Amino acid sequence: KDKFKSEVREKPTPAPLYIPYHYRDEMDYYPMFHHRHHPLRVNEDQDDTNGEEPTLAPIPDRFIRESPEEYIRTTQATKKEDEEEKMPLYDEHTQNLVEAANRARSAFEAAERSLREMEDSIRDLENEITFDFGPSGEFAYLYSQCYELTTNEYVYRLCPFHRVTQKQKGGGAETNLGTWGSWSGPEENKFTSMKYEHGTSCWQGPNRSTTVKLSCGKETAVTSTTEPSRCEYLMEFVTPALCEEPQDIDNSTGHDEL
């Protein structure tokens, strides 16, 4: 009977709280879980236990709270004090002035954003009119558009009058295969080829470059991409802009429509 009473009176020793090393900097964010029943944690200079029993050391007092309820009460009181310090009370007239100033500031910031957007649009338009879009501007619709071709290993992306890029099919950073240079077709029709230059440099080699061969097609699409020479790419691109207009029907044969 005495032995039973002794066992009942004895309180079980709580298991030590094991805080991994990489969590120690976060202890300030979770103080409610650091109770006096668990006054132990891993030493700061211990990176990895390798499966062994961790070396434990006392938790500093600043991490200990008597209870979650006390932590909540303290946090709420501190938050209220901070709000009172940040938001001093004003009389009605002063408060109206503050609100008017805030509205004026918001309107000014919105006007600034609109001005920046307008300036960006003007720069884009000024840049756009410097491009040669063909004798009748037939290639203008390609500007600000991008076209992709996916192969077994890569995703190629052509943005006419801008650049050509390549990236792994599974993701990752893009590799610049060249930025817009000029039309590079033969003298009789220079609009059959585009040249993109000064791309990302190859390892112990030249900067990447791409030649885009254009041909007539019902749709606008990249049909193939190859690398004939190291760091020099060849891309096939079809577009209706290169298709010749059909000849007018000659009605001089004397056949009239019924």
Coordinates of C-alpha atoms in Angstrom, one line a residue:
K1 CA 0.0 0.0 0.0
D2 CA 2.8 2.4 0.9
K3 CA 4.6 1.5 -2.3
F4 CA 1.4 2.2 -4.3
K5 CA 1.0 5.6 -2.7
S6 CA 4.6 6.5 -3.4
E7 CA 4.2 5.6 -7.1
V8 CA 1.0 7.7 -7.3
R9 CA 2.7 10.7 -5.7
E10 CA 5.7 10.7 -8.0
K11 CA 5.1 12.7 -11.2
P12 CA 6.5 11.1 -14.3
T13 CA 9.5 12.9 -15.8
P14 CA 8.5 14.4 -19.1
A15 CA 10.5 13.5 -22.2
P16 CA 12.9 16.2 -23.3
L17 CA 11.8 18.3 -26.2
Y18 CA 14.2 17.7 -29.2
I19 CA 14.5 20.9 -31.3
P20 CA 16.6 20.2 -34.4
Y21 CA 19.5 22.6 -35.1
H22 CA 18.0 24.0 -38.2
Y23 CA 14.8 25.1 -36.3
R24 CA 16.6 26.9 -33.6
D25 CA 16.4 30.3 -35.3
E26 CA 12.6 29.8 -35.6
M27 CA 12.1 29.4 -31.9
D28 CA 11.1 33.0 -31.5
Y29 CA 8.2 32.3 -33.8
Y30 CA 6.8 29.4 -31.8
P31 CA 7.3 30.4 -28.1
M32 CA 4.0 28.9 -27.0
F33 CA 5.4 25.4 -27.5
H34 CA 8.5 26.0 -25.3
H35 CA 7.1 25.2 -22.0
R36 CA 8.9 24.7 -18.7
H37 CA 8.0 21.0 -18.8
H38 CA 10.5 20.8 -21.8
P39 CA 13.5 22.9 -20.7
L40 CA 15.9 21.3 -23.1
R41 CA 17.0 21.9 -26.7
V42 CA 19.9 21.0 -29.0
N43 CA 23.2 22.9 -28.7
E44 CA 23.6 25.7 -31.3
D45 CA 26.8 24.3 -32.7
Q46 CA 25.3 20.9 -33.4
D47 CA 24.3 20.6 -37.1
D48 CA 23.3 16.9 -37.4
T49 CA 22.8 14.1 -34.9
N50 CA 23.4 11.4 -37.5
G51 CA 20.8 9.2 -35.9
E52 CA 22.5 9.4 -32.4
E53 CA 21.0 10.7 -29.2
P54 CA 21.2 14.5 -29.4
T55 CA 23.2 16.6 -27.0
L56 CA 20.7 18.8 -25.1
A57 CA 21.2 22.1 -23.4
P58 CA 18.8 24.4 -21.5
I59 CA 16.5 26.6 -23.5
P60 CA 17.1 30.3 -22.8
D61 CA 14.5 32.0 -20.7
R62 CA 13.4 34.2 -23.5
F63 CA 12.0 31.1 -25.3
I64 CA 10.0 29.9 -22.3
R65 CA 6.4 30.7 -21.6
E66 CA 4.4 29.5 -18.6
S67 CA 1.4 28.5 -20.7
P68 CA -0.1 29.0 -24.2
E69 CA -2.8 31.1 -22.5
E70 CA -0.3 33.4 -21.0
Y71 CA 1.5 33.8 -24.3
I72 CA -1.7 34.7 -26.1
R73 CA -2.6 37.3 -23.4
T74 CA 0.9 38.8 -23.6
T75 CA 1.0 38.9 -27.4
Q76 CA -2.4 40.6 -27.6
A77 CA -1.5 43.2 -25.0
T78 CA 1.8 43.9 -26.9
K79 CA 0.0 44.2 -30.2
K80 CA -2.5 46.6 -28.7
E81 CA 0.3 48.8 -27.3
D82 CA 2.1 48.8 -30.7
E83 CA -1.1 49.8 -32.5
E84 CA -1.7 52.6 -30.0
E85 CA 1.9 53.9 -30.5
K86 CA 1.6 53.7 -34.3
M87 CA -1.9 55.3 -34.5
P88 CA -2.1 58.3 -32.2
L89 CA -5.5 59.7 -31.6
Y90 CA -6.4 62.9 -33.5
D91 CA -9.3 65.3 -33.2
E92 CA -11.9 65.2 -35.9
H93 CA -10.5 68.1 -37.9
T94 CA -7.0 66.6 -37.9
Q95 CA -8.2 63.2 -38.8
N96 CA -10.1 64.6 -41.8
L97 CA -6.9 66.2 -42.9
V98 CA -4.9 63.0 -42.5
E99 CA -7.5 61.1 -44.6
A100 CA -7.5 63.8 -47.3
A101 CA -3.7 63.6 -47.5
N102 CA -3.9 59.8 -47.8
R103 CA -6.4 60.1 -50.6
A104 CA -4.2 62.7 -52.4
R105 CA -1.2 60.5 -52.0
S106 CA -3.0 57.5 -53.5
A107 CA -4.3 59.5 -56.4
F108 CA -0.7 60.9 -57.1
E109 CA 0.7 57.3 -57.0
A110 CA -2.0 56.2 -59.5
A111 CA -1.2 59.1 -61.8
E112 CA 2.5 58.3 -61.6
R113 CA 1.8 54.6 -62.6
S114 CA -0.4 55.8 -65.5
L115 CA 2.4 58.1 -66.7
R116 CA 5.0 55.4 -66.6
E117 CA 2.8 53.0 -68.5
M118 CA 2.1 55.7 -71.1
E119 CA 5.8 56.5 -71.5
D120 CA 6.6 52.8 -71.9
S121 CA 3.9 52.6 -74.6
I122 CA 5.4 55.5 -76.4
R123 CA 8.9 54.0 -76.3
D124 CA 7.5 50.7 -77.6
L125 CA 5.8 52.5 -80.5
E126 CA 8.9 54.5 -81.3
N127 CA 10.9 51.3 -81.3
E128 CA 8.4 49.5 -83.4
I129 CA 8.4 52.1 -86.3
T130 CA 12.1 51.6 -86.7
F131 CA 11.6 48.0 -87.9
D132 CA 11.3 47.0 -91.5
F133 CA 8.1 45.1 -91.7
G134 CA 8.2 44.5 -95.5
P135 CA 7.2 46.6 -98.5
S136 CA 3.5 46.7 -97.5
G137 CA 4.0 46.1 -93.7
E138 CA 3.0 42.5 -94.2
F139 CA 5.3 41.2 -91.4
A140 CA 4.0 43.8 -88.8
Y141 CA 1.6 41.3 -87.3
L142 CA 4.6 39.2 -86.1
Y143 CA 5.8 42.0 -83.8
S144 CA 5.1 41.3 -80.1
Q145 CA 4.2 37.7 -80.9
C146 CA 6.1 34.5 -79.9
Y147 CA 6.0 31.0 -81.5
E148 CA 7.2 27.7 -79.9
L149 CA 8.4 24.4 -81.1
T150 CA 8.8 21.5 -78.7
T151 CA 11.2 18.6 -79.5
N152 CA 12.1 15.5 -77.5
E153 CA 14.7 17.5 -75.5
Y154 CA 14.1 21.2 -75.9
V155 CA 11.5 24.0 -76.2
Y156 CA 12.5 26.5 -78.8
R157 CA 10.8 29.9 -78.8
L158 CA 10.9 32.5 -81.6
C159 CA 9.8 36.1 -80.9
P160 CA 10.2 37.8 -84.3
F161 CA 12.1 41.1 -84.2
H162 CA 13.1 40.3 -80.6
R163 CA 15.0 37.1 -79.9
V164 CA 15.2 33.3 -80.1
T165 CA 15.5 31.1 -76.9
Q166 CA 16.0 27.5 -75.9
K167 CA 15.2 25.7 -72.7
Q168 CA 15.1 22.2 -71.4
K169 CA 11.8 20.5 -71.9
G170 CA 11.6 19.6 -68.2
G171 CA 12.1 23.3 -67.2
G172 CA 15.0 25.5 -66.2
A173 CA 16.5 28.7 -67.4
E174 CA 16.3 29.9 -70.9
T175 CA 19.4 30.1 -73.2
N176 CA 19.5 33.0 -75.5
L177 CA 20.1 31.8 -79.1
G178 CA 20.4 35.3 -80.5
T179 CA 18.7 38.7 -80.5
W180 CA 17.3 40.4 -83.6
G181 CA 19.8 41.6 -86.1
S182 CA 18.4 42.1 -89.5
W183 CA 16.8 40.6 -92.6
S184 CA 19.4 38.4 -94.2
G185 CA 17.8 37.0 -97.3
P186 CA 19.3 37.4 -100.9
E187 CA 19.3 40.7 -102.5
E188 CA 16.3 40.0 -104.7
N189 CA 14.1 39.2 -101.6
K190 CA 15.8 39.8 -98.3
F191 CA 12.5 39.0 -96.4
T192 CA 13.0 35.3 -96.8
S193 CA 15.6 35.1 -93.9
M194 CA 16.1 36.6 -90.5
K195 CA 19.4 36.8 -88.5
Y196 CA 19.5 36.7 -84.7
E197 CA 23.0 37.3 -83.2
H198 CA 24.9 37.8 -80.0
G199 CA 23.2 35.1 -78.0
T200 CA 24.6 33.3 -74.9
S201 CA 28.2 32.3 -75.5
C202 CA 29.1 28.6 -75.8
W203 CA 31.7 27.0 -73.6
Q204 CA 35.0 27.9 -75.1
G205 CA 33.2 28.9 -78.3
P206 CA 31.4 31.8 -80.1
N207 CA 28.2 33.4 -79.1
R208 CA 25.1 31.6 -80.2
S209 CA 23.3 32.8 -83.3
T210 CA 20.2 31.7 -85.3
T211 CA 19.1 32.0 -88.9
V212 CA 15.4 31.9 -89.5
K213 CA 14.3 30.7 -92.9
L214 CA 10.8 32.0 -93.9
S215 CA 8.5 30.3 -96.3
C216 CA 4.9 30.5 -97.4
G217 CA 2.3 28.8 -95.2
K218 CA -1.4 29.0 -94.3
E219 CA -0.5 29.3 -90.6
T220 CA 2.3 31.0 -88.7
A221 CA 4.5 28.5 -87.0
V222 CA 8.0 27.2 -86.3
T223 CA 8.3 23.9 -88.1
S224 CA 11.8 22.8 -87.3
T225 CA 15.1 23.7 -85.5
T226 CA 18.5 22.3 -86.2
E227 CA 22.1 23.0 -85.3
P228 CA 24.1 22.7 -88.5
S229 CA 27.3 24.1 -86.8
R230 CA 28.3 24.4 -83.2
C231 CA 26.4 27.2 -81.6
E232 CA 24.8 28.2 -85.0
Y233 CA 21.1 27.3 -85.3
L234 CA 18.8 27.1 -88.2
M235 CA 15.0 27.5 -87.7
E236 CA 12.3 27.0 -90.3
F237 CA 9.3 29.3 -90.1
V238 CA 6.2 29.5 -92.2
T239 CA 4.0 32.5 -92.5
P240 CA 1.2 33.7 -94.8
A241 CA 3.0 37.0 -95.1
L242 CA 5.4 35.5 -97.5
C243 CA 2.7 34.0 -99.8
E244 CA 2.2 35.8 -103.1
E245 CA -1.2 37.2 -103.8
P246 CA -3.1 35.2 -106.5
Q247 CA -3.1 36.7 -109.9
D248 CA -6.3 38.5 -111.1
I249 CA -8.5 36.3 -113.3
D250 CA -8.4 37.4 -117.0
N251 CA -11.9 38.1 -118.1
S252 CA -10.8 39.0 -121.7
T253 CA -11.7 35.5 -123.0
G254 CA -15.2 36.5 -123.7
H255 CA -16.8 34.1 -121.1
D256 CA -19.5 36.0 -119.2
E257 CA -21.1 34.8 -116.0
L258 CA -24.7 33.6 -116.4

